[in-house]
Short mmCIF file of C-alpha atoms in Angstrom, two decimals:
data_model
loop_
_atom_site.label_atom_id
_atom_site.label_comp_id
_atom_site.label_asym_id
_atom_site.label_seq_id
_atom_site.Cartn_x
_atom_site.Cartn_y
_atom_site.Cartn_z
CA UNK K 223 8.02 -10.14 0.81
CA UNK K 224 11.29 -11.01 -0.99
CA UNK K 225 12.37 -7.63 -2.67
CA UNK K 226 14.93 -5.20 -3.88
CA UNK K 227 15.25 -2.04 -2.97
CA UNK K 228 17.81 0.55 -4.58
CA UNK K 229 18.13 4.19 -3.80
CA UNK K 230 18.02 6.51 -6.53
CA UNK K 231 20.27 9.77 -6.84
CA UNK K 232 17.11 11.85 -7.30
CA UNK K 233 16.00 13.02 -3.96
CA UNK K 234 12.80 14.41 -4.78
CA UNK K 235 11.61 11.72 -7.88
CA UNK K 236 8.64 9.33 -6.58
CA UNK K 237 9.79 5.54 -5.61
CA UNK K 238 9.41 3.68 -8.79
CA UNK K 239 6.89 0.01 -7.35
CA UNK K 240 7.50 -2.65 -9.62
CA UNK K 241 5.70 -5.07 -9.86
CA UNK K 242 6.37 -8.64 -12.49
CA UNK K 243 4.28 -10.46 -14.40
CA UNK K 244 3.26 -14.37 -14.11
CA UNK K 245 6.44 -16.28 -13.69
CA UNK K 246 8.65 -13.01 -12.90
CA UNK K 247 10.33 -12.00 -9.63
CA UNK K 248 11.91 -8.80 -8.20
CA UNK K 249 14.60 -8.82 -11.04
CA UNK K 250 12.43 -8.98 -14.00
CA UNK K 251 11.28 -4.91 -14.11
CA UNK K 252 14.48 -3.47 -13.41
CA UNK K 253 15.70 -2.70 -16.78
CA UNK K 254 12.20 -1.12 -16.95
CA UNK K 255 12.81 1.59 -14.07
CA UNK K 256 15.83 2.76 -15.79
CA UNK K 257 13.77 3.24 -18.89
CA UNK K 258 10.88 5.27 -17.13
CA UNK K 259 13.04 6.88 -15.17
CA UNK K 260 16.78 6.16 -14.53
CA UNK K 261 18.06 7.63 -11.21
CA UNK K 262 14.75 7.24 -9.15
CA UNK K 263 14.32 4.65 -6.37
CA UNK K 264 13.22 1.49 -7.28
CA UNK K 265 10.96 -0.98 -4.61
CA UNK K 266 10.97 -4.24 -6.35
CA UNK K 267 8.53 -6.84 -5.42
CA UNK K 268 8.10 -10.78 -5.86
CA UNK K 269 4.87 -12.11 -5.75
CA UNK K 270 4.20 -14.43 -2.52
CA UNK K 271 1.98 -16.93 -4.67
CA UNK K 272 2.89 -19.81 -6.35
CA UNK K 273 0.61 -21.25 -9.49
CA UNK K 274 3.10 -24.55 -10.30
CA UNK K 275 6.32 -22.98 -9.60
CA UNK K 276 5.27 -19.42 -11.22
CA UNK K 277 5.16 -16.40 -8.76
CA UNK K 278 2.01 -14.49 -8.98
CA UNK K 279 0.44 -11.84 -6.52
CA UNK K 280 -2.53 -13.18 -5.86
CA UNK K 281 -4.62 -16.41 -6.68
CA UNK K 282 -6.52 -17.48 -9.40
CA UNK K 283 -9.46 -20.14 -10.11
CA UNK K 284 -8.43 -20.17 -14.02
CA UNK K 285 -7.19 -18.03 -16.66
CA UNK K 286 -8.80 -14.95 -16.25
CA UNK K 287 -10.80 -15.85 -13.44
CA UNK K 288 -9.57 -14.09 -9.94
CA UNK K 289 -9.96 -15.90 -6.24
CA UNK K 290 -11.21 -12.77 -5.13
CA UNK K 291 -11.09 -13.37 -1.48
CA UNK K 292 -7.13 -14.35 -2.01
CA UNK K 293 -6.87 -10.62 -3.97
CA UNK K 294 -8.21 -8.48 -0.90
CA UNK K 295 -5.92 -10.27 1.19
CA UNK K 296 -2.62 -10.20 -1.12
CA UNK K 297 -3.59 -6.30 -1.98
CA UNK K 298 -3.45 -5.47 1.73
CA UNK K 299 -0.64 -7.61 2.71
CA UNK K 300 1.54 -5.39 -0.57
CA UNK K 301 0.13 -2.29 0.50
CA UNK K 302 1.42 -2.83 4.14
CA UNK K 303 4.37 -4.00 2.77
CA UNK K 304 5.33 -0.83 1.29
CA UNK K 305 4.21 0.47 4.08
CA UNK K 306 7.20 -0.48 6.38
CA UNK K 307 9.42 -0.70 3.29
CA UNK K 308 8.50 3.10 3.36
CA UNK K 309 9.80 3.28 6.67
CA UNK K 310 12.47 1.03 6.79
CA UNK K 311 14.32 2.50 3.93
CA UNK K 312 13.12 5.77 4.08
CA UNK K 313 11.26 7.39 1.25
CA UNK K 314 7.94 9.05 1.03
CA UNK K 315 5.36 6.96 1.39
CA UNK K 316 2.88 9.39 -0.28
CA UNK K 317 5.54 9.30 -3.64
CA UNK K 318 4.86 6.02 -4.45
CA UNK K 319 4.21 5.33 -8.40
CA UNK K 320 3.48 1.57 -9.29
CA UNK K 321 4.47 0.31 -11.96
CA UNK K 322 3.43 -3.54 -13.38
CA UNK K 323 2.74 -5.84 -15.86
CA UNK K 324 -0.24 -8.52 -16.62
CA UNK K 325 -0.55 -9.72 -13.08
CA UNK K 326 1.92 -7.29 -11.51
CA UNK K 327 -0.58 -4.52 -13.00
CA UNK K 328 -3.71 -6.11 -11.83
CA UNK K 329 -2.55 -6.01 -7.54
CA UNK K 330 -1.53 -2.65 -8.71
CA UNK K 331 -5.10 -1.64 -9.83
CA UNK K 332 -6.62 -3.70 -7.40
CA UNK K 333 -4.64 -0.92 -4.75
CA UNK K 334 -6.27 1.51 -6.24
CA UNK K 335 -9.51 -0.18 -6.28
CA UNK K 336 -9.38 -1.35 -2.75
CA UNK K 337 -7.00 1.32 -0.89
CA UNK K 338 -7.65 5.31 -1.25
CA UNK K 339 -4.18 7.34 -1.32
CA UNK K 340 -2.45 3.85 -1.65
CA UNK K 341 -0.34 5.23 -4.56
CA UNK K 342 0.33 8.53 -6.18
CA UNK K 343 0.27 6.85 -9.63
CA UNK K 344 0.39 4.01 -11.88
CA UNK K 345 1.67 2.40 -14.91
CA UNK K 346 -0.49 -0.36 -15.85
CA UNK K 347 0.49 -2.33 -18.73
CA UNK K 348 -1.76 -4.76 -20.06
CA UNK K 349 -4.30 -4.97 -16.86
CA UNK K 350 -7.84 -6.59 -15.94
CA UNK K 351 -10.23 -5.43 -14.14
CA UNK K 352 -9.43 -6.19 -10.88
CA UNK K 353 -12.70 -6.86 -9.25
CA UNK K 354 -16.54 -5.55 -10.21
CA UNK K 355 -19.24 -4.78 -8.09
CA UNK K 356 -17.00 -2.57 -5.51
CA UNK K 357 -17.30 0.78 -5.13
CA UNK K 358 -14.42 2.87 -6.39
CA UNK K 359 -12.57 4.85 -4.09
CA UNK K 360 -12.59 8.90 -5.07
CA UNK K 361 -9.40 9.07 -7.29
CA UNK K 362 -9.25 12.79 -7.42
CA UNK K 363 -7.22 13.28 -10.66
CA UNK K 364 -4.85 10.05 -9.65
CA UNK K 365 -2.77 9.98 -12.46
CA UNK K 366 -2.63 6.74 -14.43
CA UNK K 367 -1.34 5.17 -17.55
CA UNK K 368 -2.52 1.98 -19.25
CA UNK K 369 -0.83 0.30 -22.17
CA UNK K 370 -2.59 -2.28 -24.27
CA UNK K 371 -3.07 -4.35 -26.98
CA UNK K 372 -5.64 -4.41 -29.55
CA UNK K 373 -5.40 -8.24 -30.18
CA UNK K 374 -4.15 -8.86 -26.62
CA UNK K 375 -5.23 -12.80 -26.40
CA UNK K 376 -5.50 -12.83 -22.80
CA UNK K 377 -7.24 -9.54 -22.02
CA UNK K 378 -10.16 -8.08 -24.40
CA UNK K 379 -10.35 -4.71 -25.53
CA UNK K 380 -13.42 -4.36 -24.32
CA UNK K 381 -11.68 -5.56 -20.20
CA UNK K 382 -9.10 -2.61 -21.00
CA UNK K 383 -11.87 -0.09 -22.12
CA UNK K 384 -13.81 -0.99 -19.37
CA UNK K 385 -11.09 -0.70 -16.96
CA UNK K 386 -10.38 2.66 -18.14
CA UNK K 387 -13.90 3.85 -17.93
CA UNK K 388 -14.37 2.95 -14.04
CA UNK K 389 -11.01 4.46 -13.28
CA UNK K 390 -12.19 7.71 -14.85
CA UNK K 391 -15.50 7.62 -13.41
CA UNK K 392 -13.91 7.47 -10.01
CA UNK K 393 -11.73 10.90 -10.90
CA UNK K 394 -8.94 9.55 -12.00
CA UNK K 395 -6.77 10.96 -14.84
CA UNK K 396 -6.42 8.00 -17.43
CA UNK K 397 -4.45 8.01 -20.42
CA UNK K 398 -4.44 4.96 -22.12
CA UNK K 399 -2.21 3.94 -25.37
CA UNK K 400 -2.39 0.72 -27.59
CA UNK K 401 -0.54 -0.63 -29.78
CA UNK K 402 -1.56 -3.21 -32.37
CA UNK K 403 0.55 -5.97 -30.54
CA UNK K 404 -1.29 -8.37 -28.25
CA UNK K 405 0.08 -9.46 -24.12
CA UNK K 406 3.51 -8.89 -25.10
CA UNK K 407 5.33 -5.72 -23.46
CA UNK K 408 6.61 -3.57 -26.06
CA UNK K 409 9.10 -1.06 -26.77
CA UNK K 410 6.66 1.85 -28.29
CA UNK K 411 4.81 1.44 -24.89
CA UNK K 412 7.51 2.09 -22.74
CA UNK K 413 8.79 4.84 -24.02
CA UNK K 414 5.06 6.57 -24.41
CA UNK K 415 4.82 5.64 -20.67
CA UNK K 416 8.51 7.17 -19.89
CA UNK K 417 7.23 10.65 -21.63
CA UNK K 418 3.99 10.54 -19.31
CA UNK K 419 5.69 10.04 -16.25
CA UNK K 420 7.92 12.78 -17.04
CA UNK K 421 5.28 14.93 -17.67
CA UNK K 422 3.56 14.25 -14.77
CA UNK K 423 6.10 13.45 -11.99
CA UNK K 424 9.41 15.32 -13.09
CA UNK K 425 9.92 18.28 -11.94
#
């Protein structure tokens, strides 16, 4: 998969995933690793689907609607990815914190769904459900932050809230945050998420 990959001067920090929206590539999140956490690694991914011309991560039958057979497949094909990234440029594979947006955030969750111990954590901002009717793996207190919007046109409040519920019902540690902005990515967001991850992966 066409990437970036910069080492970070923090030895011990967690490799920061990142993972674009619709339309994105491996550049887009960048600036967004230095605001979470400047001076960690950063593993910077670009989707391997096309929908006319835009990158994506994984197929999709119409706007909100998910080829599901194409999302197992692209979710497995990233997490093996990191896999030999992991390898190749040497960080810990188990210190892996994803971190994505709209459909970069939905093959994130989708890891989690699909993949136990795929990631130690996740920012998720402005996420679907990835897939119902699939049992959860046990999160065990997996850390996880969503960010949202409360008149997000694309995704519901009631997708977010339910998103949050089966990630909590599977053990994981949710914190969500909205603001009262809809798909956009904004600034208030960010820096809540920044303050989590420090509170939860900086040592």
């Amino acid at each position: 998969m066409k990437h970036i990959y910069q080492k970070g001067t923090k030895e011990n920090a967690p490799t920061l995933l990142l993972l674009h929206g619709t339309g994105g590539d491996e550049r887009d999140l960048l600036p967004l690793a230095d605001m979470i956490d400047p001076g960690a690694s950063v593993l910077s991914v670009k989707g391997n689907v096309s929908e006319n011309g835009m990158p994506r991560f994984f197929a999709r039958l119409a706007e909100g609607v998910f080829d599901e057979e194409d999302l197992v497949f692209r979710t497995k094909e990233l997490k093996d990815f990191i896999d030999h990234s992991a390898e190749e440029y040497g960080f810990d594979r188990d210190q892996v914190v994803a971190i994505g947006y709209s459909n970069g955030a939905n093959i994130a969750g989708s890891m989690i769904y699909h993949h136990e111990d795929s990631l130690a954590g996740a920012i998720l901002f402005h996420a679907m459900v990835p897939r119902r009717g699939v049992a959860i793996p046990a999160l065990e207190k997996l850390p996880v932050f969503i960010g949202a919007g409360t008149v997000d046109p694309i995704i519901p409040k009631p997708e977010t809230e339910e998103l949050v519920r089966n990630l909590r019902e599977s053990g994981a540690d949710v914190t969500d945050y909205w603001t009262n902005g809809g798909h956009e990515l904004r600034r208030d967001e960010v820096e809540e998420a920044s303050r989590w991850f420090h509170d939860h992966f900086v040592k």
